[in-house]
């Protein structure tokens, strides 16, 4: 059984650019959530995908968007990058059973210059 | 809306001493509560969870937590700290209102002094 994998692990972008982060969910999981973790902070909920549909969103602007594919892998896209977007982006998968238990990847560290 | 408050952003204990990390929650419905641990440059790993039933929950690595509804608390404890316990710990609450949004606290960084 493979766990949650994310790519890339590190990347550097400049203001105004666009970035795509990728996540492969754990085997058997149909739900993927994305979190932003700024330095020294707890993870902040961006959005969640269940069976290819967004079914929940946190307080993030529309330039944060996502996709989920038929194999339940997912992408997070961020347009018009700002300096404050620098953070660790965490993907978490779950079974959709309703208990809320999340299985996290190791994250993608984004630095915006 | 649900929320979690972790008291103390940094906690230091001596090796072998009791670990106590505090968490209070706010939720309009019976909550599901979690503790996650994050080692440097890694993702989060589930330590333990409370859903329903027994209020004292045992997790991995000797950690346990007790759900106290009257105090809206879910404090994390370990009788004897080990050097390998040094990490950041996050308390979290799950919102079951239609989707599995999990709200995290700001974290407590645990330092273990030899």
PDB file of C-alpha atoms in Angstrom:
ATOM      1  CA  UNK A   1       0.000   0.000   0.000  1.00  0.00           C
ATOM      2  CA  UNK A   2       1.555   3.287  -1.092  1.00  0.00           C
ATOM      3  CA  UNK A   3       1.089   6.431   0.932  1.00  0.00           C
ATOM      4  CA  UNK A   4       0.381   9.974  -0.196  1.00  0.00           C
ATOM      5  CA  UNK A   5       3.050  11.349  -2.504  1.00  0.00           C
ATOM      6  CA  UNK A   6       3.528  14.953  -3.549  1.00  0.00           C
ATOM      7  CA  UNK A   7       5.619  16.643  -6.210  1.00  0.00           C
ATOM      8  CA  UNK A   8       7.682  18.669  -6.488  1.00  0.00           C
ATOM      9  CA  UNK A   9       9.149  18.727  -2.993  1.00  0.00           C
ATOM     10  CA  UNK A  10      10.650  22.187  -3.372  1.00  0.00           C
ATOM     11  CA  UNK A  11      10.216  24.947  -5.906  1.00  0.00           C
ATOM     12  CA  UNK A  12      10.981  28.625  -6.304  1.00  0.00           C
ATOM     13  CA  UNK A  13       8.803  31.015  -8.289  1.00  0.00           C
ATOM     14  CA  UNK A  14       8.599  34.761  -8.753  1.00  0.00           C
ATOM     15  CA  UNK A  15       5.638  37.040  -8.113  1.00  0.00           C
ATOM     16  CA  UNK A  16       2.975  36.849 -10.788  1.00  0.00           C
ATOM     17  CA  UNK A  17       3.911  33.369 -11.981  1.00  0.00           C
ATOM     18  CA  UNK A  18       1.688  30.317 -11.834  1.00  0.00           C
ATOM     19  CA  UNK A  19       2.406  27.000 -10.109  1.00  0.00           C
ATOM     20  CA  UNK A  20       0.956  23.495 -10.227  1.00  0.00           C
ATOM     21  CA  UNK A  21       1.442  21.063  -7.366  1.00  0.00           C
ATOM     22  CA  UNK A  22       0.591  17.392  -7.660  1.00  0.00           C
ATOM     23  CA  UNK A  23      -0.610  14.748  -5.243  1.00  0.00           C
ATOM     24  CA  UNK A  24      -1.206  11.026  -5.488  1.00  0.00           C
ATOM     25  CA  UNK A  25      -3.638   9.812  -2.872  1.00  0.00           C
ATOM     26  CA  UNK A  26      -3.241   6.708  -0.755  1.00  0.00           C
ATOM     27  CA  UNK A  27      -4.616   3.532  -2.257  1.00  0.00           C
ATOM     28  CA  UNK A  28      -8.343   3.166  -1.538  1.00  0.00           C
ATOM     29  CA  UNK A  29      -8.876   6.843  -0.716  1.00  0.00           C
ATOM     30  CA  UNK A  30     -11.363   8.881  -2.766  1.00  0.00           C
ATOM     31  CA  UNK A  31     -11.062  12.232  -1.001  1.00  0.00           C
ATOM     32  CA  UNK A  32      -8.195  14.703  -1.239  1.00  0.00           C
ATOM     33  CA  UNK A  33      -7.761  17.864   0.808  1.00  0.00           C
ATOM     34  CA  UNK A  34      -5.181  20.605   0.345  1.00  0.00           C
ATOM     35  CA  UNK A  35      -3.732  22.680   3.162  1.00  0.00           C
ATOM     36  CA  UNK A  36      -1.390  25.657   3.276  1.00  0.00           C
ATOM     37  CA  UNK A  37       1.052  25.794   6.172  1.00  0.00           C
ATOM     38  CA  UNK A  38       2.908  29.071   6.543  1.00  0.00           C
ATOM     39  CA  UNK A  39       6.086  29.110   8.599  1.00  0.00           C
ATOM     40  CA  UNK A  40       5.310  28.688  12.278  1.00  0.00           C
ATOM     41  CA  UNK A  41       1.587  28.199  11.698  1.00  0.00           C
ATOM     42  CA  UNK A  42      -0.875  25.351  11.643  1.00  0.00           C
ATOM     43  CA  UNK A  43      -2.220  24.015   8.356  1.00  0.00           C
ATOM     44  CA  UNK A  44      -5.018  26.107   6.825  1.00  0.00           C
ATOM     45  CA  UNK A  45      -7.723  24.352   4.798  1.00  0.00           C
ATOM     46  CA  UNK A  46      -7.754  25.367   1.122  1.00  0.00           C
ATOM     47  CA  UNK A  47     -10.284  22.962  -0.383  1.00  0.00           C
ATOM     48  CA  UNK A  48     -11.340  19.363  -0.660  1.00  0.00           C
ATOM     49  CA  UNK A  49     -12.179  17.124  -3.610  1.00  0.00           C
ATOM     50  CA  UNK A  50     -14.440  14.111  -3.465  1.00  0.00           C
ATOM     51  CA  UNK A  51     -14.938  11.969  -6.552  1.00  0.00           C
ATOM     52  CA  UNK A  52     -13.602  14.692  -8.846  1.00  0.00           C
ATOM     53  CA  UNK A  53     -15.824  17.461  -7.467  1.00  0.00           C
ATOM     54  CA  UNK A  54     -14.845  20.285  -5.112  1.00  0.00           C
ATOM     55  CA  UNK A  55     -17.069  19.822  -2.059  1.00  0.00           C
ATOM     56  CA  UNK A  56     -15.644  22.321   0.387  1.00  0.00           C
ATOM     57  CA  UNK A  57     -13.452  25.402   0.353  1.00  0.00           C
ATOM     58  CA  UNK A  58     -11.674  27.483   2.949  1.00  0.00           C
ATOM     59  CA  UNK A  59     -11.015  31.215   2.939  1.00  0.00           C
ATOM     60  CA  UNK A  60      -8.746  31.318  -0.106  1.00  0.00           C
ATOM     61  CA  UNK A  61      -9.196  33.472  -3.252  1.00  0.00           C
ATOM     62  CA  UNK A  62     -10.254  32.026  -6.621  1.00  0.00           C
ATOM     63  CA  UNK A  63      -6.661  32.110  -7.900  1.00  0.00           C
ATOM     64  CA  UNK A  64      -6.285  28.933  -5.844  1.00  0.00           C
ATOM     65  CA  UNK A  65      -7.912  26.174  -7.875  1.00  0.00           C
ATOM     66  CA  UNK A  66      -7.728  22.439  -8.111  1.00  0.00           C
ATOM     67  CA  UNK A  67      -8.588  19.274  -9.918  1.00  0.00           C
ATOM     68  CA  UNK A  68      -9.139  15.673  -9.008  1.00  0.00           C
ATOM     69  CA  UNK A  69      -8.696  12.947 -11.587  1.00  0.00           C
ATOM     70  CA  UNK A  70     -10.530   9.608 -12.010  1.00  0.00           C
ATOM     71  CA  UNK A  71      -7.684   7.810 -10.204  1.00  0.00           C
ATOM     72  CA  UNK A  72      -8.257  10.275  -7.281  1.00  0.00           C
ATOM     73  CA  UNK A  73      -4.915  12.017  -7.720  1.00  0.00           C
ATOM     74  CA  UNK A  74      -5.128  15.784  -7.514  1.00  0.00           C
ATOM     75  CA  UNK A  75      -3.551  19.072  -8.545  1.00  0.00           C
ATOM     76  CA  UNK A  76      -3.426  22.420  -6.813  1.00  0.00           C
ATOM     77  CA  UNK A  77      -2.969  25.423  -9.082  1.00  0.00           C
ATOM     78  CA  UNK A  78      -2.100  28.884  -7.885  1.00  0.00           C
ATOM     79  CA  UNK A  79      -2.176  31.811 -10.313  1.00  0.00           C
ATOM     80  CA  UNK A  80      -0.671  35.278  -9.966  1.00  0.00           C
ATOM     81  CA  UNK A  81       1.633  34.233  -7.151  1.00  0.00           C
ATOM     82  CA  UNK A  82       2.149  36.630  -4.266  1.00  0.00           C
ATOM     83  CA  UNK A  83       4.954  36.728  -1.703  1.00  0.00           C
ATOM     84  CA  UNK A  84       2.524  35.554   1.004  1.00  0.00           C
ATOM     85  CA  UNK A  85       1.894  32.360  -0.944  1.00  0.00           C
ATOM     86  CA  UNK A  86       5.287  31.127   0.236  1.00  0.00           C
ATOM     87  CA  UNK A  87       4.445  28.115   2.387  1.00  0.00           C
ATOM     88  CA  UNK A  88       4.415  24.352   2.707  1.00  0.00           C
ATOM     89  CA  UNK A  89       1.485  22.950   0.742  1.00  0.00           C
ATOM     90  CA  UNK A  90       0.176  19.718   2.170  1.00  0.00           C
ATOM     91  CA  UNK A  91      -2.028  17.203   0.463  1.00  0.00           C
ATOM     92  CA  UNK A  92      -4.040  14.771   2.550  1.00  0.00           C
ATOM     93  CA  UNK A  93      -6.175  11.875   1.449  1.00  0.00           C
ATOM     94  CA  UNK A  94      -8.975  10.121   3.262  1.00  0.00           C
ATOM     95  CA  UNK A  95     -11.625   7.490   2.744  1.00  0.00           C
ATOM     96  CA  UNK A  96     -14.658   9.733   2.882  1.00  0.00           C
ATOM     97  CA  UNK A  97     -15.943   7.719   5.844  1.00  0.00           C
ATOM     98  CA  UNK A  98     -16.732  10.840   7.809  1.00  0.00           C
ATOM     99  CA  UNK A  99     -14.297  10.493  10.718  1.00  0.00           C
ATOM    100  CA  UNK A 100     -12.004  13.185   9.361  1.00  0.00           C
ATOM    101  CA  UNK A 101      -8.807  11.158   9.709  1.00  0.00           C
ATOM    102  CA  UNK A 102      -6.302  12.481   7.192  1.00  0.00           C
ATOM    103  CA  UNK A 103      -3.218  10.877   5.718  1.00  0.00           C
ATOM    104  CA  UNK A 104      -0.672  13.502   4.725  1.00  0.00           C
ATOM    105  CA  UNK A 105       2.073  13.661   2.174  1.00  0.00           C
ATOM    106  CA  UNK A 106       5.372  15.327   3.012  1.00  0.00           C
ATOM    107  CA  UNK A 107       4.394  18.524   1.262  1.00  0.00           C
ATOM    108  CA  UNK A 108       5.638  20.844  -1.432  1.00  0.00           C
ATOM    109  CA  UNK A 109       7.634  23.808  -0.169  1.00  0.00           C
ATOM    110  CA  UNK A 110       6.930  26.855  -2.356  1.00  0.00           C
ATOM    111  CA  UNK A 111       9.076  29.966  -2.160  1.00  0.00           C
ATOM    112  CA  UNK A 112       7.868  33.075  -3.987  1.00  0.00           C
ATOM    113  CA  UNK A 113      10.479  35.759  -4.628  1.00  0.00           C
TER     114      UNK A 113
ATOM    115  CA  UNK B   1     -17.815  27.432  13.304  1.00  0.00           C
ATOM    116  CA  UNK B   2     -15.279  25.114  14.850  1.00  0.00           C
ATOM    117  CA  UNK B   3     -11.946  26.174  16.260  1.00  0.00           C
ATOM    118  CA  UNK B   4      -9.047  24.860  18.290  1.00  0.00           C
ATOM    119  CA  UNK B   5      -6.825  26.690  20.766  1.00  0.00           C
ATOM    120  CA  UNK B   6      -3.469  25.305  21.793  1.00  0.00           C
ATOM    121  CA  UNK B   7      -2.009  26.869  24.909  1.00  0.00           C
ATOM    122  CA  UNK B   8       1.727  27.361  24.666  1.00  0.00           C
ATOM    123  CA  UNK B   9       3.525  27.568  21.343  1.00  0.00           C
ATOM    124  CA  UNK B  10       6.664  26.082  22.918  1.00  0.00           C
ATOM    125  CA  UNK B  11       6.940  23.521  25.708  1.00  0.00           C
ATOM    126  CA  UNK B  12      10.195  22.214  27.179  1.00  0.00           C
ATOM    127  CA  UNK B  13      10.446  19.090  29.303  1.00  0.00           C
ATOM    128  CA  UNK B  14      13.318  17.019  30.601  1.00  0.00           C
ATOM    129  CA  UNK B  15      13.841  13.536  29.253  1.00  0.00           C
ATOM    130  CA  UNK B  16      11.764  11.159  31.379  1.00  0.00           C
ATOM    131  CA  UNK B  17       9.380  13.879  32.581  1.00  0.00           C
ATOM    132  CA  UNK B  18       5.650  14.097  31.973  1.00  0.00           C
ATOM    133  CA  UNK B  19       4.530  15.644  28.707  1.00  0.00           C
ATOM    134  CA  UNK B  20       1.325  17.713  28.786  1.00  0.00           C
ATOM    135  CA  UNK B  21       0.188  19.632  25.723  1.00  0.00           C
ATOM    136  CA  UNK B  22      -3.050  21.561  26.072  1.00  0.00           C
ATOM    137  CA  UNK B  23      -5.881  21.845  23.594  1.00  0.00           C
ATOM    138  CA  UNK B  24      -9.324  23.402  23.905  1.00  0.00           C
ATOM    139  CA  UNK B  25     -11.913  23.244  21.156  1.00  0.00           C
ATOM    140  CA  UNK B  26     -15.064  24.985  20.114  1.00  0.00           C
ATOM    141  CA  UNK B  27     -17.682  23.157  18.122  1.00  0.00           C
ATOM    142  CA  UNK B  28     -21.432  23.451  17.696  1.00  0.00           C
ATOM    143  CA  UNK B  29     -21.798  19.707  17.222  1.00  0.00           C
ATOM    144  CA  UNK B  30     -20.203  16.706  18.929  1.00  0.00           C
ATOM    145  CA  UNK B  31     -16.654  16.904  17.652  1.00  0.00           C
ATOM    146  CA  UNK B  32     -14.180  14.471  16.269  1.00  0.00           C
ATOM    147  CA  UNK B  33     -10.808  15.418  17.751  1.00  0.00           C
ATOM    148  CA  UNK B  34      -7.280  14.601  16.677  1.00  0.00           C
ATOM    149  CA  UNK B  35      -3.668  15.049  17.589  1.00  0.00           C
ATOM    150  CA  UNK B  36      -1.119  15.079  14.797  1.00  0.00           C
ATOM    151  CA  UNK B  37       2.682  15.215  15.038  1.00  0.00           C
ATOM    152  CA  UNK B  38       5.003  16.881  12.539  1.00  0.00           C
ATOM    153  CA  UNK B  39       8.726  16.232  12.435  1.00  0.00           C
ATOM    154  CA  UNK B  40      10.970  18.790  10.699  1.00  0.00           C
ATOM    155  CA  UNK B  41      10.472  18.998   6.952  1.00  0.00           C
ATOM    156  CA  UNK B  42       7.791  16.312   6.986  1.00  0.00           C
ATOM    157  CA  UNK B  43       4.045  16.059   6.686  1.00  0.00           C
ATOM    158  CA  UNK B  44       1.698  15.408   9.580  1.00  0.00           C
ATOM    159  CA  UNK B  45       1.169  11.995  11.122  1.00  0.00           C
ATOM    160  CA  UNK B  46      -1.864  11.003  13.152  1.00  0.00           C
ATOM    161  CA  UNK B  47      -1.068  10.295  16.816  1.00  0.00           C
ATOM    162  CA  UNK B  48      -4.577   9.549  18.025  1.00  0.00           C
ATOM    163  CA  UNK B  49      -8.218  10.410  17.491  1.00  0.00           C
ATOM    164  CA  UNK B  50     -11.456  10.651  19.428  1.00  0.00           C
ATOM    165  CA  UNK B  51     -14.675   9.927  17.596  1.00  0.00           C
ATOM    166  CA  UNK B  52     -17.205   8.407  19.984  1.00  0.00           C
ATOM    167  CA  UNK B  53     -17.173   6.074  22.979  1.00  0.00           C
ATOM    168  CA  UNK B  54     -14.366   5.921  25.517  1.00  0.00           C
ATOM    169  CA  UNK B  55     -13.118   9.371  26.409  1.00  0.00           C
ATOM    170  CA  UNK B  56      -9.545   8.268  27.145  1.00  0.00           C
ATOM    171  CA  UNK B  57      -7.853   7.588  23.852  1.00  0.00           C
ATOM    172  CA  UNK B  58      -4.517   5.854  23.437  1.00  0.00           C
ATOM    173  CA  UNK B  59      -2.315   6.545  20.461  1.00  0.00           C
ATOM    174  CA  UNK B  60       1.060   5.682  19.062  1.00  0.00           C
ATOM    175  CA  UNK B  61       4.412   6.167  20.802  1.00  0.00           C
ATOM    176  CA  UNK B  62       2.861   6.046  24.286  1.00  0.00           C
ATOM    177  CA  UNK B  63       0.706   9.165  23.906  1.00  0.00           C
ATOM    178  CA  UNK B  64      -2.848   9.443  25.146  1.00  0.00           C
ATOM    179  CA  UNK B  65      -5.516  12.128  25.361  1.00  0.00           C
ATOM    180  CA  UNK B  66      -8.730  12.545  27.304  1.00  0.00           C
ATOM    181  CA  UNK B  67     -11.875  14.115  25.890  1.00  0.00           C
ATOM    182  CA  UNK B  68     -13.562  16.266  28.534  1.00  0.00           C
ATOM    183  CA  UNK B  69     -16.814  17.668  27.224  1.00  0.00           C
ATOM    184  CA  UNK B  70     -17.476  19.798  30.306  1.00  0.00           C
ATOM    185  CA  UNK B  71     -14.115  21.526  29.881  1.00  0.00           C
ATOM    186  CA  UNK B  72     -14.118  21.415  26.042  1.00  0.00           C
ATOM    187  CA  UNK B  73     -10.598  20.065  26.290  1.00  0.00           C
ATOM    188  CA  UNK B  74      -8.550  17.345  24.639  1.00  0.00           C
ATOM    189  CA  UNK B  75      -5.119  17.528  26.286  1.00  0.00           C
ATOM    190  CA  UNK B  76      -2.294  15.272  25.104  1.00  0.00           C
ATOM    191  CA  UNK B  77      -0.107  13.480  27.649  1.00  0.00           C
ATOM    192  CA  UNK B  78       2.787  11.054  27.819  1.00  0.00           C
ATOM    193  CA  UNK B  79       4.126   9.803  31.164  1.00  0.00           C
ATOM    194  CA  UNK B  80       7.807   9.878  30.209  1.00  0.00           C
ATOM    195  CA  UNK B  81       9.319  12.034  27.474  1.00  0.00           C
ATOM    196  CA  UNK B  82      11.877  10.608  25.085  1.00  0.00           C
ATOM    197  CA  UNK B  83      14.320  12.568  22.953  1.00  0.00           C
ATOM    198  CA  UNK B  84      12.559  11.281  19.847  1.00  0.00           C
ATOM    199  CA  UNK B  85       9.349  13.038  20.956  1.00  0.00           C
ATOM    200  CA  UNK B  86      10.816  16.413  20.014  1.00  0.00           C
ATOM    201  CA  UNK B  87       8.516  17.663  17.259  1.00  0.00           C
ATOM    202  CA  UNK B  88       5.569  19.962  16.656  1.00  0.00           C
ATOM    203  CA  UNK B  89       2.152  18.790  17.763  1.00  0.00           C
ATOM    204  CA  UNK B  90      -1.162  19.937  16.322  1.00  0.00           C
ATOM    205  CA  UNK B  91      -4.593  19.520  17.823  1.00  0.00           C
ATOM    206  CA  UNK B  92      -7.441  19.396  15.288  1.00  0.00           C
ATOM    207  CA  UNK B  93     -11.226  19.203  15.159  1.00  0.00           C
ATOM    208  CA  UNK B  94     -13.340  17.790  12.367  1.00  0.00           C
ATOM    209  CA  UNK B  95     -16.405  19.497  10.943  1.00  0.00           C
ATOM    210  CA  UNK B  96     -18.911  16.940   9.764  1.00  0.00           C
ATOM    211  CA  UNK B  97     -21.231  19.481   8.173  1.00  0.00           C
ATOM    212  CA  UNK B  98     -21.317  17.994   4.712  1.00  0.00           C
ATOM    213  CA  UNK B  99     -17.608  17.476   4.138  1.00  0.00           C
ATOM    214  CA  UNK B 100     -14.524  16.550   6.093  1.00  0.00           C
ATOM    215  CA  UNK B 101     -13.000  19.930   6.815  1.00  0.00           C
ATOM    216  CA  UNK B 102     -10.429  19.552   9.564  1.00  0.00           C
ATOM    217  CA  UNK B 103      -9.434  22.688  11.481  1.00  0.00           C
ATOM    218  CA  UNK B 104      -5.982  22.735  13.057  1.00  0.00           C
ATOM    219  CA  UNK B 105      -4.576  24.647  15.967  1.00  0.00           C
ATOM    220  CA  UNK B 106      -1.439  26.738  15.675  1.00  0.00           C
ATOM    221  CA  UNK B 107       0.760  23.998  17.057  1.00  0.00           C
ATOM    222  CA  UNK B 108       2.979  23.389  20.079  1.00  0.00           C
ATOM    223  CA  UNK B 109       6.652  22.783  19.568  1.00  0.00           C
ATOM    224  CA  UNK B 110       7.943  20.250  22.108  1.00  0.00           C
ATOM    225  CA  UNK B 111      11.583  20.409  23.153  1.00  0.00           C
ATOM    226  CA  UNK B 112      13.034  17.515  25.156  1.00  0.00           C
ATOM    227  CA  UNK B 113      16.076  18.361  27.221  1.00  0.00           C
ATOM    228  CA  UNK B 114      18.556  15.565  27.957  1.00  0.00           C
TER     229      UNK B 114
END
